[in-house]
Each structure stands twice: as C-alpha cells, then as structure tokens.
PDB file of C-alpha atoms in Angstrom:
ATOM      1  CA  MET A 165      -4.522  14.007  32.153  1.00 53.00           C
ATOM      2  CA  SER A 166      -5.270  10.900  30.747  1.00 54.00           C
ATOM      3  CA  LYS A 167      -3.343   7.727  31.241  1.00 60.00           C
ATOM      4  CA  LYS A 168      -0.845   6.999  28.037  1.00 64.00           C
ATOM      5  CA  ARG A 169      -2.051   4.015  26.315  1.00 70.00           C
ATOM      6  CA  GLY A 170       0.234   0.866  26.379  1.00 77.00           C
ATOM      7  CA  LEU A 171       1.477  -1.062  23.334  1.00 84.00           C
ATOM      8  CA  SER A 172      -0.645  -3.676  21.630  1.00 88.00           C
ATOM      9  CA  LEU A 173       1.122  -7.061  20.959  1.00 88.00           C
ATOM     10  CA  GLU A 174       1.454  -6.471  17.400  1.00 90.00           C
ATOM     11  CA  GLU A 175       3.006  -3.014  18.109  1.00 91.00           C
ATOM     12  CA  LYS A 176       5.781  -4.815  20.610  1.00 91.00           C
ATOM     13  CA  ARG A 177       6.169  -7.160  18.156  1.00 90.00           C
ATOM     14  CA  GLU A 178       6.764  -4.553  15.528  1.00 90.00           C
ATOM     15  CA  LYS A 179       9.183  -2.431  17.625  1.00 90.00           C
ATOM     16  CA  MET A 180      11.287  -5.409  18.639  1.00 88.00           C
ATOM     17  CA  LEU A 181      11.635  -6.077  15.087  1.00 89.00           C
ATOM     18  CA  GLU A 182      12.937  -2.479  14.636  1.00 90.00           C
ATOM     19  CA  ILE A 183      15.723  -3.621  16.748  1.00 88.00           C
ATOM     20  CA  PHE A 184      16.705  -6.259  14.647  1.00 87.00           C
ATOM     21  CA  TYR A 185      16.251  -4.721  11.583  1.00 87.00           C
ATOM     22  CA  GLU A 186      18.086  -1.198  12.577  1.00 86.00           C
ATOM     23  CA  SER A 187      21.153  -2.894  14.139  1.00 83.00           C
ATOM     24  CA  GLN A 188      21.430  -6.205  11.949  1.00 83.00           C
ATOM     25  CA  ASP A 189      23.306  -7.661  14.746  1.00 87.00           C
ATOM     26  CA  PHE A 190      22.908 -10.473  17.226  1.00 90.00           C
ATOM     27  CA  PHE A 191      21.669  -9.990  20.619  1.00 91.00           C
ATOM     28  CA  LEU A 192      21.379 -11.939  24.478  1.00 93.00           C
ATOM     29  CA  LEU A 193      18.052 -11.765  25.897  1.00 92.00           C
ATOM     30  CA  LYS A 194      19.512  -9.641  28.821  1.00 92.00           C
ATOM     31  CA  GLU A 195      20.434  -7.169  26.164  1.00 93.00           C
ATOM     32  CA  LEU A 196      17.130  -6.972  24.289  1.00 91.00           C
ATOM     33  CA  GLU A 197      15.658  -6.442  27.792  1.00 92.00           C
ATOM     34  CA  LYS A 198      17.678  -3.047  27.988  1.00 92.00           C
ATOM     35  CA  MET A 199      16.804  -1.952  24.514  1.00 89.00           C
ATOM     36  CA  GLY A 200      13.371  -2.650  24.615  1.00 91.00           C
ATOM     37  CA  PRO A 201      12.205   0.084  27.034  1.00 91.00           C
ATOM     38  CA  LYS A 202      13.731   2.631  24.120  1.00 89.00           C
ATOM     39  CA  LYS A 203      11.368   1.448  21.818  1.00 88.00           C
ATOM     40  CA  GLY A 204       8.070   1.421  24.766  1.00 89.00           C
ATOM     41  CA  VAL A 205       8.644  -2.242  25.514  1.00 89.00           C
ATOM     42  CA  ILE A 206       9.250  -2.772  28.983  1.00 91.00           C
ATOM     43  CA  THR A 207      11.482  -5.036  30.376  1.00 90.00           C
ATOM     44  CA  GLN A 208       9.065  -7.527  31.490  1.00 92.00           C
ATOM     45  CA  SER A 209       7.461  -8.275  28.128  1.00 90.00           C
ATOM     46  CA  VAL A 210      10.389  -8.454  26.059  1.00 92.00           C
ATOM     47  CA  LYS A 211      10.910 -12.265  26.546  1.00 92.00           C
ATOM     48  CA  ASP A 212       7.668 -13.305  25.520  1.00 93.00           C
ATOM     49  CA  VAL A 213       7.380 -10.679  22.662  1.00 92.00           C
ATOM     50  CA  VAL A 214      10.547 -12.035  21.557  1.00 92.00           C
ATOM     51  CA  GLN A 215       9.672 -15.920  21.909  1.00 93.00           C
ATOM     52  CA  SER A 216       6.570 -14.990  19.836  1.00 91.00           C
ATOM     53  CA  LEU A 217       8.372 -13.581  17.104  1.00 90.00           C
ATOM     54  CA  VAL A 218      10.661 -16.782  17.228  1.00 89.00           C
ATOM     55  CA  ASP A 219       7.878 -19.195  17.137  1.00 88.00           C
ATOM     56  CA  ASP A 220       6.465 -17.548  14.095  1.00 85.00           C
ATOM     57  CA  ASP A 221       9.734 -17.648  12.369  1.00 83.00           C
ATOM     58  CA  LEU A 222      10.221 -13.777  11.902  1.00 86.00           C
ATOM     59  CA  VAL A 223      13.305 -14.086  14.848  1.00 86.00           C
ATOM     60  CA  SER A 224      15.885 -16.501  14.700  1.00 87.00           C
ATOM     61  CA  LYS A 225      17.264 -18.127  17.993  1.00 88.00           C
ATOM     62  CA  ASP A 226      20.504 -20.470  18.489  1.00 89.00           C
ATOM     63  CA  LYS A 227      23.110 -21.322  21.227  1.00 89.00           C
ATOM     64  CA  ILE A 228      26.520 -20.601  20.915  1.00 87.00           C
ATOM     65  CA  GLY A 229      28.415 -21.981  23.814  1.00 89.00           C
ATOM     66  CA  THR A 230      26.375 -21.334  27.111  1.00 91.00           C
ATOM     67  CA  SER A 231      24.599 -18.255  25.585  1.00 91.00           C
ATOM     68  CA  VAL A 232      21.809 -18.268  23.388  1.00 92.00           C
ATOM     69  CA  TYR A 233      21.711 -15.469  20.510  1.00 94.00           C
ATOM     70  CA  PHE A 234      18.580 -13.799  18.771  1.00 91.00           C
ATOM     71  CA  TRP A 235      18.831 -12.267  15.570  1.00 88.00           C
ATOM     72  CA  SER A 236      16.767 -11.191  12.572  1.00 85.00           C
ATOM     73  CA  LEU A 237      17.446  -9.761   9.152  1.00 76.00           C
ATOM     74  CA  PRO A 238      15.261  -7.362   6.842  1.00 71.00           C
ATOM     75  CA  SER A 239      15.604 -10.063   4.100  1.00 67.00           C
ATOM     76  CA  CYS A 240      13.586 -12.479   6.310  1.00 62.00           C
ATOM     77  CA  ALA A 241      10.342 -10.695   6.098  1.00 60.00           C
ATOM     78  CA  GLY A 242      10.677 -10.503   2.443  1.00 63.00           C
ATOM     79  CA  ASN A 243      11.400 -14.606   2.098  1.00 62.00           C
ATOM     80  CA  GLN A 244       8.555 -15.228   4.351  1.00 64.00           C
ATOM     81  CA  LEU A 245       6.262 -13.439   1.956  1.00 64.00           C
ATOM     82  CA  ARG A 246       7.685 -14.877  -0.842  1.00 69.00           C
ATOM     83  CA  ASN A 247       7.469 -18.471   0.639  1.00 67.00           C
ATOM     84  CA  VAL A 248       3.486 -17.793   1.368  1.00 64.00           C
ATOM     85  CA  ARG A 249       3.007 -16.709  -2.126  1.00 72.00           C
ATOM     86  CA  ASN A 250       4.797 -19.937  -3.395  1.00 74.00           C
ATOM     87  CA  LYS A 251       2.676 -21.950  -1.174  1.00 74.00           C
ATOM     88  CA  LEU A 252      -0.046 -20.338  -2.320  1.00 79.00           C
ATOM     89  CA  ASP A 253       0.647 -20.983  -5.992  1.00 75.00           C
ATOM     90  CA  SER A 254       1.547 -24.597  -5.155  1.00 81.00           C
ATOM     91  CA  ASP A 255      -1.916 -25.179  -3.612  1.00 81.00           C
ATOM     92  CA  LEU A 256      -3.672 -23.557  -6.663  1.00 81.00           C
ATOM     93  CA  GLN A 257      -1.761 -25.819  -9.226  1.00 84.00           C
ATOM     94  CA  SER A 258      -2.458 -28.791  -7.109  1.00 82.00           C
ATOM     95  CA  SER A 259      -6.060 -27.845  -6.824  1.00 82.00           C
ATOM     96  CA  LYS A 260      -6.437 -27.026 -10.663  1.00 83.00           C
ATOM     97  CA  LYS A 261      -4.723 -30.933 -11.288  1.00 85.00           C
ATOM     98  CA  ARG A 262      -7.150 -32.528  -8.831  1.00 87.00           C
ATOM     99  CA  HIS A 263     -10.238 -30.727 -10.612  1.00 83.00           C
ATOM    100  CA  ALA A 264      -8.960 -31.924 -13.704  1.00 82.00           C
ATOM    101  CA  GLU A 265      -8.878 -35.645 -12.605  1.00 85.00           C
ATOM    102  CA  LEU A 266     -12.275 -35.276 -10.901  1.00 84.00           C
ATOM    103  CA  VAL A 267     -13.743 -34.219 -14.407  1.00 78.00           C
ATOM    104  CA  ASP A 268     -12.072 -37.276 -15.693  1.00 78.00           C
ATOM    105  CA  GLN A 269     -13.443 -39.211 -13.224  1.00 78.00           C
ATOM    106  CA  CYS A 270     -17.013 -38.134 -13.659  1.00 75.00           C
ATOM    107  CA  GLU A 271     -16.610 -38.324 -17.476  1.00 72.00           C
ATOM    108  CA  ALA A 272     -15.246 -42.313 -16.924  1.00 72.00           C
ATOM    109  CA  LEU A 273     -18.244 -42.862 -14.162  1.00 69.00           C
ATOM    110  CA  LYS A 274     -21.075 -41.780 -16.851  1.00 67.00           C
ATOM    111  CA  LYS A 275     -20.415 -44.494 -19.371  1.00 70.00           C
ATOM    112  CA  GLY A 276     -22.112 -47.629 -18.831  1.00 63.00           C
ATOM    113  CA  ARG A 277     -24.780 -45.601 -16.938  1.00 66.00           C
ATOM    114  CA  GLU A 278     -27.345 -45.384 -19.722  1.00 65.00           C
ATOM    115  CA  GLU A 279     -30.978 -44.967 -17.988  1.00 70.00           C
ATOM    116  CA  SER A 280     -32.904 -48.147 -18.094  1.00 72.00           C
ATOM    117  CA  ASP A 281     -35.683 -49.639 -16.011  1.00 75.00           C
ATOM    118  CA  GLU A 282     -33.606 -51.580 -13.763  1.00 76.00           C
ATOM    119  CA  ARG A 283     -31.161 -48.695 -13.276  1.00 74.00           C
ATOM    120  CA  ALA A 284     -34.362 -46.403 -12.213  1.00 78.00           C
ATOM    121  CA  GLU A 285     -35.555 -48.969  -9.815  1.00 81.00           C
ATOM    122  CA  ALA A 286     -32.371 -49.390  -8.406  1.00 81.00           C
ATOM    123  CA  LEU A 287     -31.749 -45.780  -7.710  1.00 81.00           C
ATOM    124  CA  ALA A 288     -35.191 -45.115  -6.160  1.00 86.00           C
ATOM    125  CA  ASP A 289     -34.106 -47.917  -3.730  1.00 87.00           C
ATOM    126  CA  LEU A 290     -30.701 -45.975  -3.311  1.00 89.00           C
ATOM    127  CA  LYS A 291     -32.611 -42.903  -2.237  1.00 89.00           C
ATOM    128  CA  ALA A 292     -34.729 -44.529  -0.071  1.00 89.00           C
ATOM    129  CA  ILE A 293     -31.801 -45.787   1.508  1.00 91.00           C
ATOM    130  CA  GLU A 294     -30.088 -42.450   1.787  1.00 91.00           C
ATOM    131  CA  LEU A 295     -33.220 -40.914   3.449  1.00 89.00           C
ATOM    132  CA  LYS A 296     -33.451 -43.538   6.206  1.00 89.00           C
ATOM    133  CA  HIS A 297     -29.707 -43.119   6.684  1.00 89.00           C
ATOM    134  CA  ASN A 298     -30.006 -39.010   7.020  1.00 90.00           C
ATOM    135  CA  GLU A 299     -33.170 -39.489   9.239  1.00 87.00           C
ATOM    136  CA  LEU A 300     -30.722 -41.604  11.585  1.00 86.00           C
ATOM    137  CA  LYS A 301     -28.136 -39.301  11.557  1.00 84.00           C
ATOM    138  CA  ASP A 302     -30.338 -36.649  12.302  1.00 81.00           C
ATOM    139  CA  GLU A 303     -31.693 -38.449  15.647  1.00 76.00           C
ATOM    140  CA  LEU A 304     -27.984 -39.349  16.557  1.00 77.00           C
ATOM    141  CA  ALA A 305     -27.253 -35.483  16.235  1.00 73.00           C
ATOM    142  CA  GLN A 306     -29.513 -34.428  18.727  1.00 71.00           C
ATOM    143  CA  TYR A 307     -28.326 -36.979  21.409  1.00 69.00           C
ATOM    144  CA  ARG A 308     -24.505 -35.806  20.494  1.00 66.00           C
ATOM    145  CA  ASP A 309     -25.492 -31.880  20.454  1.00 59.00           C
ATOM    146  CA  ASN A 310     -26.382 -32.262  24.348  1.00 63.00           C
ATOM    147  CA  ASP A 311     -23.458 -34.296  25.070  1.00 64.00           C
ATOM    148  CA  PRO A 312     -21.341 -31.912  27.492  1.00 68.00           C
ATOM    149  CA  ALA A 313     -17.780 -33.308  26.530  1.00 68.00           C
ATOM    150  CA  ALA A 314     -18.537 -33.066  22.926  1.00 65.00           C
ATOM    151  CA  PHE A 315     -19.703 -29.212  23.521  1.00 67.00           C
ATOM    152  CA  GLU A 316     -16.636 -28.324  25.474  1.00 73.00           C
ATOM    153  CA  ALA A 317     -14.336 -30.152  23.008  1.00 74.00           C
ATOM    154  CA  MET A 318     -15.732 -28.053  20.364  1.00 75.00           C
ATOM    155  CA  LYS A 319     -15.224 -24.918  22.217  1.00 75.00           C
ATOM    156  CA  GLU A 320     -11.994 -25.539  22.975  1.00 77.00           C
ATOM    157  CA  ALA A 321     -11.066 -26.305  18.978  1.00 79.00           C
ATOM    158  CA  ILE A 322     -12.873 -23.123  17.955  1.00 81.00           C
ATOM    159  CA  GLU A 323     -10.830 -21.141  20.338  1.00 78.00           C
ATOM    160  CA  VAL A 324      -7.279 -22.552  19.454  1.00 80.00           C
ATOM    161  CA  ALA A 325      -8.043 -22.175  15.688  1.00 79.00           C
ATOM    162  CA  HIS A 326      -8.990 -18.432  16.502  1.00 75.00           C
ATOM    163  CA  ALA A 327      -5.924 -17.798  18.258  1.00 79.00           C
ATOM    164  CA  SER A 328      -4.286 -19.203  15.822  1.00 79.00           C
ATOM    165  CA  ALA A 329      -5.886 -17.348  12.828  1.00 79.00           C
ATOM    166  CA  ASN A 330      -5.240 -14.258  14.624  1.00 77.00           C
ATOM    167  CA  ARG A 331      -2.092 -14.667  15.561  1.00 84.00           C
ATOM    168  CA  TRP A 332      -0.957 -15.386  11.918  1.00 82.00           C
ATOM    169  CA  THR A 333      -3.199 -12.118  11.445  1.00 77.00           C
ATOM    170  CA  ASP A 334      -0.591 -10.245  13.618  1.00 78.00           C
ATOM    171  CA  ASN A 335       2.325 -11.497  12.070  1.00 80.00           C
ATOM    172  CA  ILE A 336       0.562 -10.461   8.498  1.00 81.00           C
ATOM    173  CA  PHE A 337      -0.001  -6.759   9.715  1.00 75.00           C
ATOM    174  CA  THR A 338       3.748  -7.092  11.115  1.00 84.00           C
ATOM    175  CA  LEU A 339       5.122  -7.357   7.784  1.00 80.00           C
ATOM    176  CA  ARG A 340       2.729  -5.185   5.994  1.00 74.00           C
ATOM    177  CA  GLN A 341       3.808  -2.517   8.463  1.00 82.00           C
ATOM    178  CA  TRP A 342       7.764  -3.112   8.370  1.00 82.00           C
ATOM    179  CA  CYS A 343       7.392  -2.999   4.190  1.00 79.00           C
ATOM    180  CA  SER A 344       5.562   0.006   4.017  1.00 77.00           C
ATOM    181  CA  ASN A 345       8.337   1.623   6.234  1.00 82.00           C
ATOM    182  CA  ASN A 346      10.986   0.780   4.647  1.00 80.00           C
ATOM    183  CA  PHE A 347      10.172   0.141   0.873  1.00 78.00           C
ATOM    184  CA  PRO A 348       7.561   3.339   0.777  1.00 78.00           C
ATOM    185  CA  GLN A 349       8.791   4.023  -2.911  1.00 78.00           C
ATOM    186  CA  ALA A 350       6.940   0.091  -3.708  1.00 71.00           C
ATOM    187  CA  LYS A 351       3.494   0.787  -1.850  1.00 76.00           C
ATOM    188  CA  GLU A 352       2.015  -0.241  -5.630  1.00 80.00           C
ATOM    189  CA  GLN A 353       3.864  -3.002  -6.182  1.00 80.00           C
ATOM    190  CA  LEU A 354       3.645  -4.160  -2.578  1.00 76.00           C
ATOM    191  CA  GLU A 355      -0.319  -3.691  -2.790  1.00 79.00           C
ATOM    192  CA  ASN A 356      -0.499  -5.633  -6.155  1.00 81.00           C
ATOM    193  CA  MET A 357       1.571  -8.591  -4.267  1.00 79.00           C
ATOM    194  CA  TYR A 358      -0.792  -8.368  -1.262  1.00 74.00           C
ATOM    195  CA  ARG A 359      -3.927  -8.806  -3.546  1.00 79.00           C
ATOM    196  CA  GLU A 360      -2.457 -11.521  -5.370  1.00 79.00           C
ATOM    197  CA  VAL A 361      -1.828 -13.791  -2.336  1.00 77.00           C
ATOM    198  CA  GLY A 362      -5.620 -12.736  -1.190  1.00 76.00           C
ATOM    199  CA  ILE A 363      -4.644  -9.992   1.655  1.00 79.00           C
ATOM    200  CA  THR A 364      -7.400  -7.620   0.616  1.00 77.00           C
ATOM    201  CA  ASP A 365      -8.728  -4.077   1.989  1.00 73.00           C
ATOM    202  CA  ASP A 366     -11.047  -5.921   4.001  1.00 76.00           C
ATOM    203  CA  PHE A 367      -8.593  -8.485   5.784  1.00 74.00           C
ATOM    204  CA  ASP A 368      -8.863  -7.968   9.484  1.00 79.00           C
ATOM    205  CA  TYR A 369      -9.001  -9.909  12.941  1.00 75.00           C
ATOM    206  CA  LEU A 370     -11.818 -12.748  13.286  1.00 76.00           C
ATOM    207  CA  GLU A 371     -14.494 -11.928  15.814  1.00 79.00           C
ATOM    208  CA  LEU A 372     -15.454 -14.665  18.132  1.00 71.00           C
ATOM    209  CA  ALA A 373     -19.012 -15.019  18.604  1.00 69.00           C
ATOM    210  CA  PRO A 374     -19.887 -16.488  21.997  1.00 68.00           C
ATOM    211  CA  LEU A 375     -21.350 -20.214  21.776  1.00 62.00           C
ATOM    212  CA  PRO A 376     -24.787 -20.698  23.308  1.00 61.00           C
ATOM    213  CA  LEU A 377     -25.347 -22.635  26.301  1.00 56.00           C
ATOM    214  CA  LYS A 378     -26.354 -26.117  25.502  1.00 53.00           C
ATOM    215  CA  GLU A 379     -28.875 -27.529  28.208  1.00 49.00           C
ATOM    216  CA  VAL A 380     -28.500 -31.552  28.572  1.00 45.00           C
ATOM    217  CA  ALA A 381     -31.841 -33.235  27.564  1.00 45.00           C
ATOM    218  CA  ASP A 382     -33.620 -35.140  30.527  1.00 45.00           C
TER     219      ASP A 382
END
C-alpha cells in the first residue's frame, strides 16, 4: 500500500481557514493545534500555517490580557478581493492620467524643434556621444557581470521576488477555492471578476530557472 500524501502548504492554509469560517469564533493557538489534526493538519504545522495566514492578512491576531487570540470571518476574504480590484482600478486610472500628461509634454516639446542645419548638426553630435556612452556602458557591464558579489546579490533578489510572487499566488488560489466552496451559485460572476483583475485560466505559479554559473575573468 502506498503512503498517503501529505497536504501541501496551500491545502493546509485552506483547511485552517475552514476552521475559522465554519465557526466564526476566536481561538487560542493551543485550541487551533487541537483542531488542526481533525482537518488533516498535524499539530506541529499549525503554528507556522496560522502565522502565514496572519502575515497575508487572511487571519487577524490580537493580544487580550495575557492571551493571544486568532480569528477570521468569511467577509475578510471578500474584502481582500475587493481591495485588490480597487487597487488595480486606481493604478489603471493613474496610468491613464500619466499617459495623458506624457502626450501633452511630447506635444509641447515638439514646439520650437523644427528642422534646421544647426539642429541636424547638434543631433548628429548627440548621437555620436550616445554611441560612445553605450560602448563604455557595455565595457563596464562586462566587468560587473564577473563580480561574484553582484552575482550573488542578484541571485538572492531573484529568489526573494520568486518566493514572494508564489506566496501571493497561494493566497489567490486559497481565496478562489473558498469562494467556489461557499458561493457555487455565483460561479459565473466570480469567473468574470477574476478575469477583470487579471486572474485568467493560465494563471499559475512562477517557475524559477537555474541561474548559470559565472566564471570570474582573469
């Protein structure tokens, strides 16, 4: 008989959220550690799973007296999706406004720049300077690419960004599953809302390709 597969982090987070949503009550950590195994989450994992939900604002945490209580209401998930959508709408409006400003600036800059011999000569000089500047930049980049410290810093930054992106992917999948479980009759409306905020059928975790090893030049 094959060994039963353990729950993934996303599945553990979903199971712990079910405890909060089904009861709509407040819990101590030790109470959650007793309830977790009933949902398939081992006691030793409960603390870390709950903390990850707190870090992502899916579960609230507060100290009352000498005890720390945890809670989460179903409305929190809906509010978070609405907040994400409102943020995207705000960013879109800001981008449209910035685009209009840049178009106006472009039109203003065109004034007084009619073609002339002096302008053509100045532009030729500028192009020559830019070419020389790019050559120097390329030469400098060759040395920078062989800097072990710069390479390690870049590698660490990529790993942090990758982990953060996939952590939010976990959050989105968890929220989608909860909405599907609790509002099956609104499946079509939910799918339309997902598409509006950019969550399409090909939405998935990011794959991190291995970075090539750099050899330090002699």
